[in-house]
PDB file of C-alpha atoms in Angstrom:
ATOM      1  CA  UNK A   1      -0.049   0.048   0.058  1.00  0.00           C
ATOM      2  CA  UNK A   2       2.759   2.514   0.899  1.00  0.00           C
ATOM      3  CA  UNK A   3       4.467   1.661  -2.598  1.00  0.00           C
ATOM      4  CA  UNK A   4       1.259   2.377  -4.363  1.00  0.00           C
ATOM      5  CA  UNK A   5       0.920   5.699  -2.466  1.00  0.00           C
ATOM      6  CA  UNK A   6       4.350   7.024  -3.136  1.00  0.00           C
ATOM      7  CA  UNK A   7       4.084   5.999  -6.948  1.00  0.00           C
ATOM      8  CA  UNK A   8       0.831   7.942  -7.182  1.00  0.00           C
ATOM      9  CA  UNK A   9       2.499  10.994  -5.524  1.00  0.00           C
ATOM     10  CA  UNK A  10       5.644  10.652  -7.867  1.00  0.00           C
ATOM     11  CA  UNK A  11       3.502  10.151 -11.074  1.00  0.00           C
ATOM     12  CA  UNK A  12       3.449   7.710 -14.014  1.00  0.00           C
ATOM     13  CA  UNK A  13       5.927   9.710 -16.270  1.00  0.00           C
ATOM     14  CA  UNK A  14       8.655  10.180 -13.442  1.00  0.00           C
ATOM     15  CA  UNK A  15       8.576   6.468 -12.861  1.00  0.00           C
ATOM     16  CA  UNK A  16       8.800   5.639 -16.318  1.00  0.00           C
ATOM     17  CA  UNK A  17      11.790   7.920 -16.844  1.00  0.00           C
ATOM     18  CA  UNK A  18      13.448   6.206 -13.643  1.00  0.00           C
ATOM     19  CA  UNK A  19      13.226   3.035 -15.532  1.00  0.00           C
ATOM     20  CA  UNK A  20      14.548   4.429 -18.840  1.00  0.00           C
ATOM     21  CA  UNK A  21      17.327   6.112 -16.954  1.00  0.00           C
ATOM     22  CA  UNK A  22      18.308   2.766 -15.280  1.00  0.00           C
ATOM     23  CA  UNK A  23      18.452   0.997 -18.361  1.00  0.00           C
ATOM     24  CA  UNK A  24      20.271   3.673 -20.057  1.00  0.00           C
ATOM     25  CA  UNK A  25      22.756   3.407 -17.311  1.00  0.00           C
ATOM     26  CA  UNK A  26      23.236  -0.261 -17.481  1.00  0.00           C
ATOM     27  CA  UNK A  27      23.943   0.207 -21.350  1.00  0.00           C
ATOM     28  CA  UNK A  28      26.365   2.857 -20.921  1.00  0.00           C
ATOM     29  CA  UNK A  29      28.414   1.073 -18.146  1.00  0.00           C
ATOM     30  CA  UNK A  30      28.810  -1.822 -20.547  1.00  0.00           C
ATOM     31  CA  UNK A  31      26.721  -4.197 -18.044  1.00  0.00           C
ATOM     32  CA  UNK A  32      24.325  -5.053 -20.818  1.00  0.00           C
ATOM     33  CA  UNK A  33      25.170  -5.363 -24.474  1.00  0.00           C
ATOM     34  CA  UNK A  34      22.885  -5.431 -27.578  1.00  0.00           C
ATOM     35  CA  UNK A  35      21.263  -8.962 -27.611  1.00  0.00           C
ATOM     36  CA  UNK A  36      21.617  -9.404 -23.794  1.00  0.00           C
ATOM     37  CA  UNK A  37      18.588 -10.053 -21.721  1.00  0.00           C
ATOM     38  CA  UNK A  38      17.778  -7.808 -18.908  1.00  0.00           C
ATOM     39  CA  UNK A  39      17.374  -8.823 -15.158  1.00  0.00           C
ATOM     40  CA  UNK A  40      14.048 -10.332 -14.229  1.00  0.00           C
ATOM     41  CA  UNK A  41      11.346  -7.988 -13.415  1.00  0.00           C
ATOM     42  CA  UNK A  42      10.981  -8.847 -10.035  1.00  0.00           C
ATOM     43  CA  UNK A  43      14.787  -8.018  -9.465  1.00  0.00           C
ATOM     44  CA  UNK A  44      14.657  -4.690 -11.390  1.00  0.00           C
ATOM     45  CA  UNK A  45      11.328  -3.755  -9.692  1.00  0.00           C
ATOM     46  CA  UNK A  46      12.990  -4.526  -6.153  1.00  0.00           C
ATOM     47  CA  UNK A  47      16.260  -2.589  -6.943  1.00  0.00           C
ATOM     48  CA  UNK A  48      14.345   0.652  -8.379  1.00  0.00           C
ATOM     49  CA  UNK A  49      11.853   0.311  -5.305  1.00  0.00           C
ATOM     50  CA  UNK A  50       8.745   0.527  -7.908  1.00  0.00           C
ATOM     51  CA  UNK A  51       5.819  -1.731  -8.608  1.00  0.00           C
ATOM     52  CA  UNK A  52       6.159  -4.389 -11.390  1.00  0.00           C
ATOM     53  CA  UNK A  53       3.274  -2.359 -13.167  1.00  0.00           C
ATOM     54  CA  UNK A  54       5.356   0.625 -13.080  1.00  0.00           C
ATOM     55  CA  UNK A  55       8.325  -1.158 -14.369  1.00  0.00           C
ATOM     56  CA  UNK A  56       6.233  -2.716 -17.307  1.00  0.00           C
ATOM     57  CA  UNK A  57       5.162   0.882 -18.376  1.00  0.00           C
ATOM     58  CA  UNK A  58       8.933   1.902 -18.554  1.00  0.00           C
ATOM     59  CA  UNK A  59       9.884  -1.051 -20.414  1.00  0.00           C
ATOM     60  CA  UNK A  60       6.788  -0.614 -22.728  1.00  0.00           C
ATOM     61  CA  UNK A  61       8.191   2.954 -23.499  1.00  0.00           C
ATOM     62  CA  UNK A  62      11.526   1.621 -24.325  1.00  0.00           C
ATOM     63  CA  UNK A  63      10.125  -1.162 -26.514  1.00  0.00           C
ATOM     64  CA  UNK A  64       8.139   1.474 -28.401  1.00  0.00           C
ATOM     65  CA  UNK A  65      11.425   3.468 -28.916  1.00  0.00           C
ATOM     66  CA  UNK A  66      13.344   0.348 -30.218  1.00  0.00           C
ATOM     67  CA  UNK A  67      15.599   0.019 -27.297  1.00  0.00           C
ATOM     68  CA  UNK A  68      14.346  -3.084 -26.017  1.00  0.00           C
ATOM     69  CA  UNK A  69      12.354  -6.033 -27.301  1.00  0.00           C
ATOM     70  CA  UNK A  70      10.380  -8.555 -25.350  1.00  0.00           C
ATOM     71  CA  UNK A  71      10.025 -12.177 -26.173  1.00  0.00           C
ATOM     72  CA  UNK A  72       7.203 -14.367 -24.961  1.00  0.00           C
ATOM     73  CA  UNK A  73       8.562 -16.616 -22.324  1.00  0.00           C
ATOM     74  CA  UNK A  74      12.018 -15.635 -22.945  1.00  0.00           C
ATOM     75  CA  UNK A  75      12.179 -12.158 -21.314  1.00  0.00           C
ATOM     76  CA  UNK A  76      13.209  -8.651 -22.197  1.00  0.00           C
ATOM     77  CA  UNK A  77      16.364  -8.180 -24.179  1.00  0.00           C
ATOM     78  CA  UNK A  78      18.332  -5.052 -25.317  1.00  0.00           C
ATOM     79  CA  UNK A  79      17.644  -4.782 -29.089  1.00  0.00           C
ATOM     80  CA  UNK A  80      20.314  -5.519 -31.607  1.00  0.00           C
ATOM     81  CA  UNK A  81      19.601  -3.304 -34.453  1.00  0.00           C
ATOM     82  CA  UNK A  82      21.116  -0.284 -35.755  1.00  0.00           C
ATOM     83  CA  UNK A  83      20.964   3.033 -33.374  1.00  0.00           C
ATOM     84  CA  UNK A  84      18.316   5.601 -34.216  1.00  0.00           C
ATOM     85  CA  UNK A  85      18.924   9.262 -34.621  1.00  0.00           C
ATOM     86  CA  UNK A  86      18.265  11.323 -31.373  1.00  0.00           C
ATOM     87  CA  UNK A  87      14.438  11.611 -31.258  1.00  0.00           C
ATOM     88  CA  UNK A  88      14.739  14.579 -28.780  1.00  0.00           C
ATOM     89  CA  UNK A  89      16.309  16.713 -31.777  1.00  0.00           C
ATOM     90  CA  UNK A  90      12.915  16.619 -33.468  1.00  0.00           C
ATOM     91  CA  UNK A  91      11.019  17.648 -30.237  1.00  0.00           C
ATOM     92  CA  UNK A  92      13.585  20.538 -29.824  1.00  0.00           C
ATOM     93  CA  UNK A  93      13.147  21.750 -33.452  1.00  0.00           C
ATOM     94  CA  UNK A  94       9.571  21.548 -33.100  1.00  0.00           C
ATOM     95  CA  UNK A  95       9.485  23.690 -30.107  1.00  0.00           C
ATOM     96  CA  UNK A  96      11.969  26.270 -31.573  1.00  0.00           C
ATOM     97  CA  UNK A  97      10.154  26.416 -35.202  1.00  0.00           C
ATOM     98  CA  UNK A  98       6.504  25.940 -33.902  1.00  0.00           C
ATOM     99  CA  UNK A  99       6.168  22.703 -35.937  1.00  0.00           C
ATOM    100  CA  UNK A 100       2.218  22.079 -36.354  1.00  0.00           C
ATOM    101  CA  UNK A 101       0.505  18.663 -36.229  1.00  0.00           C
ATOM    102  CA  UNK A 102      -0.659  18.797 -39.500  1.00  0.00           C
ATOM    103  CA  UNK A 103       2.887  19.385 -40.866  1.00  0.00           C
ATOM    104  CA  UNK A 104       4.017  16.446 -39.046  1.00  0.00           C
ATOM    105  CA  UNK A 105       1.313  14.213 -40.677  1.00  0.00           C
ATOM    106  CA  UNK A 106       2.102  15.762 -43.981  1.00  0.00           C
ATOM    107  CA  UNK A 107       5.760  14.713 -43.631  1.00  0.00           C
ATOM    108  CA  UNK A 108       4.849  11.308 -42.455  1.00  0.00           C
ATOM    109  CA  UNK A 109       2.623  10.678 -45.458  1.00  0.00           C
ATOM    110  CA  UNK A 110       5.331  11.709 -47.848  1.00  0.00           C
ATOM    111  CA  UNK A 111       7.984   9.386 -45.950  1.00  0.00           C
ATOM    112  CA  UNK A 112       5.997   6.619 -44.610  1.00  0.00           C
ATOM    113  CA  UNK A 113       3.714   5.913 -47.809  1.00  0.00           C
ATOM    114  CA  UNK A 114       6.902   5.483 -49.877  1.00  0.00           C
ATOM    115  CA  UNK A 115       8.574   3.410 -47.040  1.00  0.00           C
ATOM    116  CA  UNK A 116       5.513   1.178 -47.171  1.00  0.00           C
ATOM    117  CA  UNK A 117       5.900   0.774 -50.755  1.00  0.00           C
ATOM    118  CA  UNK A 118       9.495  -0.316 -50.243  1.00  0.00           C
ATOM    119  CA  UNK A 119       8.496  -2.755 -47.463  1.00  0.00           C
ATOM    120  CA  UNK A 120       5.866  -4.252 -50.093  1.00  0.00           C
ATOM    121  CA  UNK A 121       8.958  -4.953 -52.772  1.00  0.00           C
ATOM    122  CA  UNK A 122      11.505  -6.086 -49.869  1.00  0.00           C
ATOM    123  CA  UNK A 123       9.821  -7.453 -46.861  1.00  0.00           C
ATOM    124  CA  UNK A 124      11.076 -10.875 -45.854  1.00  0.00           C
ATOM    125  CA  UNK A 125       8.841 -13.779 -44.435  1.00  0.00           C
ATOM    126  CA  UNK A 126      10.267 -12.516 -40.977  1.00  0.00           C
ATOM    127  CA  UNK A 127       9.064  -9.066 -41.509  1.00  0.00           C
ATOM    128  CA  UNK A 128       5.819 -10.079 -42.694  1.00  0.00           C
ATOM    129  CA  UNK A 129       5.262 -12.328 -39.582  1.00  0.00           C
ATOM    130  CA  UNK A 130       6.441  -9.758 -37.171  1.00  0.00           C
ATOM    131  CA  UNK A 131       3.672  -7.342 -38.786  1.00  0.00           C
ATOM    132  CA  UNK A 132       1.044  -9.950 -38.466  1.00  0.00           C
ATOM    133  CA  UNK A 133       1.881 -10.304 -34.727  1.00  0.00           C
ATOM    134  CA  UNK A 134       1.707  -6.578 -34.001  1.00  0.00           C
ATOM    135  CA  UNK A 135      -1.733  -6.406 -35.692  1.00  0.00           C
ATOM    136  CA  UNK A 136      -2.853  -9.239 -33.950  1.00  0.00           C
ATOM    137  CA  UNK A 137      -1.655  -7.463 -30.576  1.00  0.00           C
ATOM    138  CA  UNK A 138      -3.424  -4.209 -31.625  1.00  0.00           C
ATOM    139  CA  UNK A 139      -6.679  -6.186 -31.751  1.00  0.00           C
ATOM    140  CA  UNK A 140      -5.948  -7.905 -28.377  1.00  0.00           C
ATOM    141  CA  UNK A 141      -5.459  -4.450 -26.758  1.00  0.00           C
ATOM    142  CA  UNK A 142      -8.197  -2.571 -28.109  1.00  0.00           C
ATOM    143  CA  UNK A 143      -9.429  -1.680 -24.385  1.00  0.00           C
ATOM    144  CA  UNK A 144      -5.967  -0.700 -23.272  1.00  0.00           C
ATOM    145  CA  UNK A 145      -4.821   2.486 -25.426  1.00  0.00           C
ATOM    146  CA  UNK A 146      -1.556   2.553 -23.880  1.00  0.00           C
ATOM    147  CA  UNK A 147      -0.821  -0.879 -24.661  1.00  0.00           C
ATOM    148  CA  UNK A 148      -2.145  -0.390 -28.169  1.00  0.00           C
ATOM    149  CA  UNK A 149      -0.064   2.327 -28.981  1.00  0.00           C
ATOM    150  CA  UNK A 150       3.030   0.487 -27.784  1.00  0.00           C
ATOM    151  CA  UNK A 151       2.084  -2.233 -30.848  1.00  0.00           C
ATOM    152  CA  UNK A 152       1.226   0.538 -33.301  1.00  0.00           C
ATOM    153  CA  UNK A 153       4.500   2.227 -33.073  1.00  0.00           C
ATOM    154  CA  UNK A 154       6.327  -1.138 -33.273  1.00  0.00           C
ATOM    155  CA  UNK A 155       4.375  -1.966 -36.513  1.00  0.00           C
ATOM    156  CA  UNK A 156       5.603   1.351 -38.019  1.00  0.00           C
ATOM    157  CA  UNK A 157       8.937   0.393 -37.145  1.00  0.00           C
ATOM    158  CA  UNK A 158       8.796  -2.874 -38.641  1.00  0.00           C
ATOM    159  CA  UNK A 159       7.630  -1.435 -41.664  1.00  0.00           C
ATOM    160  CA  UNK A 160      10.733   0.905 -42.011  1.00  0.00           C
ATOM    161  CA  UNK A 161      13.184  -2.222 -41.211  1.00  0.00           C
ATOM    162  CA  UNK A 162      11.416  -4.174 -44.014  1.00  0.00           C
ATOM    163  CA  UNK A 163      12.100  -1.169 -46.563  1.00  0.00           C
ATOM    164  CA  UNK A 164      15.566  -2.307 -46.635  1.00  0.00           C
ATOM    165  CA  UNK A 165      16.855   1.191 -46.268  1.00  0.00           C
ATOM    166  CA  UNK A 166      18.708   2.116 -43.268  1.00  0.00           C
ATOM    167  CA  UNK A 167      18.753   5.676 -43.918  1.00  0.00           C
ATOM    168  CA  UNK A 168      14.870   5.661 -44.088  1.00  0.00           C
ATOM    169  CA  UNK A 169      14.875   3.399 -40.970  1.00  0.00           C
ATOM    170  CA  UNK A 170      16.964   5.833 -38.897  1.00  0.00           C
ATOM    171  CA  UNK A 171      14.499   8.776 -40.108  1.00  0.00           C
ATOM    172  CA  UNK A 172      11.338   6.536 -39.082  1.00  0.00           C
ATOM    173  CA  UNK A 173      13.156   5.794 -35.660  1.00  0.00           C
ATOM    174  CA  UNK A 174      13.177   9.416 -35.046  1.00  0.00           C
ATOM    175  CA  UNK A 175       9.528  10.031 -36.342  1.00  0.00           C
ATOM    176  CA  UNK A 176       8.266   7.074 -34.462  1.00  0.00           C
ATOM    177  CA  UNK A 177      10.045   7.887 -30.967  1.00  0.00           C
ATOM    178  CA  UNK A 178       8.598  11.522 -31.418  1.00  0.00           C
ATOM    179  CA  UNK A 179       5.284  10.141 -32.172  1.00  0.00           C
ATOM    180  CA  UNK A 180       5.117   7.934 -29.099  1.00  0.00           C
ATOM    181  CA  UNK A 181       6.302  10.715 -26.790  1.00  0.00           C
ATOM    182  CA  UNK A 182       3.429  12.944 -27.939  1.00  0.00           C
ATOM    183  CA  UNK A 183       0.810  10.491 -28.529  1.00  0.00           C
ATOM    184  CA  UNK A 184       1.232   8.610 -25.068  1.00  0.00           C
ATOM    185  CA  UNK A 185      -0.211  11.716 -23.289  1.00  0.00           C
ATOM    186  CA  UNK A 186      -3.425  11.612 -25.630  1.00  0.00           C
ATOM    187  CA  UNK A 187      -4.105   8.023 -26.744  1.00  0.00           C
ATOM    188  CA  UNK A 188      -6.355   7.179 -23.479  1.00  0.00           C
ATOM    189  CA  UNK A 189      -9.062   9.828 -25.207  1.00  0.00           C
ATOM    190  CA  UNK A 190      -8.841   7.767 -28.704  1.00  0.00           C
ATOM    191  CA  UNK A 191     -12.365   7.307 -30.070  1.00  0.00           C
ATOM    192  CA  UNK A 192     -12.136   4.279 -32.294  1.00  0.00           C
ATOM    193  CA  UNK A 193      -9.217   2.072 -32.091  1.00  0.00           C
ATOM    194  CA  UNK A 194     -10.818  -0.747 -33.936  1.00  0.00           C
ATOM    195  CA  UNK A 195     -10.834   1.329 -36.936  1.00  0.00           C
ATOM    196  CA  UNK A 196      -7.413   2.094 -36.723  1.00  0.00           C
ATOM    197  CA  UNK A 197      -6.733  -1.547 -36.236  1.00  0.00           C
ATOM    198  CA  UNK A 198      -8.347  -2.377 -39.467  1.00  0.00           C
ATOM    199  CA  UNK A 199      -6.309   0.111 -41.212  1.00  0.00           C
ATOM    200  CA  UNK A 200      -3.055  -1.352 -40.039  1.00  0.00           C
ATOM    201  CA  UNK A 201      -4.343  -4.915 -41.100  1.00  0.00           C
ATOM    202  CA  UNK A 202      -5.008  -3.430 -44.693  1.00  0.00           C
ATOM    203  CA  UNK A 203      -1.291  -2.026 -44.825  1.00  0.00           C
ATOM    204  CA  UNK A 204      -0.156  -5.399 -43.578  1.00  0.00           C
ATOM    205  CA  UNK A 205      -2.164  -7.207 -46.347  1.00  0.00           C
ATOM    206  CA  UNK A 206      -0.788  -4.918 -48.814  1.00  0.00           C
ATOM    207  CA  UNK A 207       2.808  -5.635 -47.675  1.00  0.00           C
ATOM    208  CA  UNK A 208       2.337  -9.396 -47.424  1.00  0.00           C
ATOM    209  CA  UNK A 209       0.883  -9.640 -50.811  1.00  0.00           C
ATOM    210  CA  UNK A 210       4.013  -7.541 -52.150  1.00  0.00           C
ATOM    211  CA  UNK A 211       1.725  -4.668 -53.733  1.00  0.00           C
ATOM    212  CA  UNK A 212       3.580  -1.456 -53.549  1.00  0.00           C
ATOM    213  CA  UNK A 213       0.961   0.783 -54.937  1.00  0.00           C
ATOM    214  CA  UNK A 214      -1.550  -0.811 -52.577  1.00  0.00           C
ATOM    215  CA  UNK A 215       0.897  -0.488 -49.606  1.00  0.00           C
ATOM    216  CA  UNK A 216       1.403   3.293 -50.335  1.00  0.00           C
ATOM    217  CA  UNK A 217      -2.353   3.959 -50.894  1.00  0.00           C
ATOM    218  CA  UNK A 218      -3.504   2.421 -47.707  1.00  0.00           C
ATOM    219  CA  UNK A 219      -0.542   4.244 -45.591  1.00  0.00           C
ATOM    220  CA  UNK A 220      -1.754   7.380 -47.023  1.00  0.00           C
ATOM    221  CA  UNK A 221      -5.280   6.763 -46.013  1.00  0.00           C
ATOM    222  CA  UNK A 222      -4.252   5.544 -42.590  1.00  0.00           C
ATOM    223  CA  UNK A 223      -2.326   8.728 -41.848  1.00  0.00           C
ATOM    224  CA  UNK A 224      -5.044  11.035 -43.043  1.00  0.00           C
ATOM    225  CA  UNK A 225      -7.439   9.257 -40.551  1.00  0.00           C
ATOM    226  CA  UNK A 226      -4.778   9.140 -37.846  1.00  0.00           C
ATOM    227  CA  UNK A 227      -4.387  12.884 -38.181  1.00  0.00           C
ATOM    228  CA  UNK A 228      -8.250  13.567 -37.737  1.00  0.00           C
ATOM    229  CA  UNK A 229      -8.099  11.051 -34.899  1.00  0.00           C
ATOM    230  CA  UNK A 230      -5.353  12.556 -32.932  1.00  0.00           C
ATOM    231  CA  UNK A 231      -6.855  16.127 -33.378  1.00  0.00           C
ATOM    232  CA  UNK A 232      -9.824  14.655 -31.631  1.00  0.00           C
ATOM    233  CA  UNK A 233      -7.924  13.083 -28.819  1.00  0.00           C
ATOM    234  CA  UNK A 234      -6.107  16.423 -28.127  1.00  0.00           C
ATOM    235  CA  UNK A 235      -9.276  18.153 -27.951  1.00  0.00           C
ATOM    236  CA  UNK A 236     -11.022  15.732 -25.615  1.00  0.00           C
ATOM    237  CA  UNK A 237     -11.289  17.131 -21.919  1.00  0.00           C
ATOM    238  CA  UNK A 238      -9.139  14.862 -19.517  1.00  0.00           C
ATOM    239  CA  UNK A 239     -10.895  12.116 -18.069  1.00  0.00           C
ATOM    240  CA  UNK A 240     -12.010  12.158 -14.315  1.00  0.00           C
ATOM    241  CA  UNK A 241     -10.013  10.054 -11.859  1.00  0.00           C
ATOM    242  CA  UNK A 242     -10.910   6.313 -12.358  1.00  0.00           C
ATOM    243  CA  UNK A 243     -12.762   7.079 -15.510  1.00  0.00           C
ATOM    244  CA  UNK A 244     -12.133   4.575 -18.361  1.00  0.00           C
ATOM    245  CA  UNK A 245     -12.585   4.510 -22.068  1.00  0.00           C
ATOM    246  CA  UNK A 246     -13.916   1.207 -23.467  1.00  0.00           C
ATOM    247  CA  UNK A 247     -13.706   0.057 -26.936  1.00  0.00           C
ATOM    248  CA  UNK A 248     -15.831  -2.375 -28.713  1.00  0.00           C
ATOM    249  CA  UNK A 249     -14.216  -5.896 -28.460  1.00  0.00           C
ATOM    250  CA  UNK A 250     -12.816  -7.244 -31.882  1.00  0.00           C
ATOM    251  CA  UNK A 251     -11.721 -10.652 -33.064  1.00  0.00           C
ATOM    252  CA  UNK A 252      -7.791 -10.794 -33.305  1.00  0.00           C
ATOM    253  CA  UNK A 253      -6.042 -11.024 -36.629  1.00  0.00           C
ATOM    254  CA  UNK A 254      -6.290 -14.451 -38.261  1.00  0.00           C
ATOM    255  CA  UNK A 255      -3.445 -15.262 -40.450  1.00  0.00           C
ATOM    256  CA  UNK A 256      -4.734 -15.645 -44.023  1.00  0.00           C
TER     257      UNK A 256
END
């Protein structure tokens, strides 16, 4: 009980950053390397003096950023992929020059629609399997917006990797990191995550069928709808304590 009260006072975001800083310290000190498994959740939570639910929130944040990767039944590992550009640079530039949300989505449409087309040409069976898994997880987390967002971001990161272009991949890592940082503050007010999941499934199908034109078109459509959805989220008043948003349940993606 005492720990829960302390965490309520401390605040979710501060606890998340405590986890982030601890993992960053482990990497910087060379205690863990790319591909290494992190210590068990129970051990990390005890060391940081936080609950396991708060620890999972921090791990979820790092997973969405591409720093960590969880494997069912195996644990959480440090990602072994190429480093991303500094995501904070985009936030700083946005604050300095007054980037507007519609400008961010316009940039995303230009970049991501073409990245999706490349992914449709070059995606391996492994990439396609990862996309299928992330879409299935989106359907499974329709009633948990924060969890849904993690899989949403992972989906877009996988497409970037599937494009086979490390420069575009690095750009997309920066964009998705910035997207997660901003959207995590508003996604709780999402109105229709089911529609979003369906759009992601259509993108997945286009890439699976190796149809670049369809992948480009569905990504453009998805981002146009996402722009409107995010605008609605930011204009929604904050929910009262204990108030939850419930989404209609949906059947998880079946591999076809």
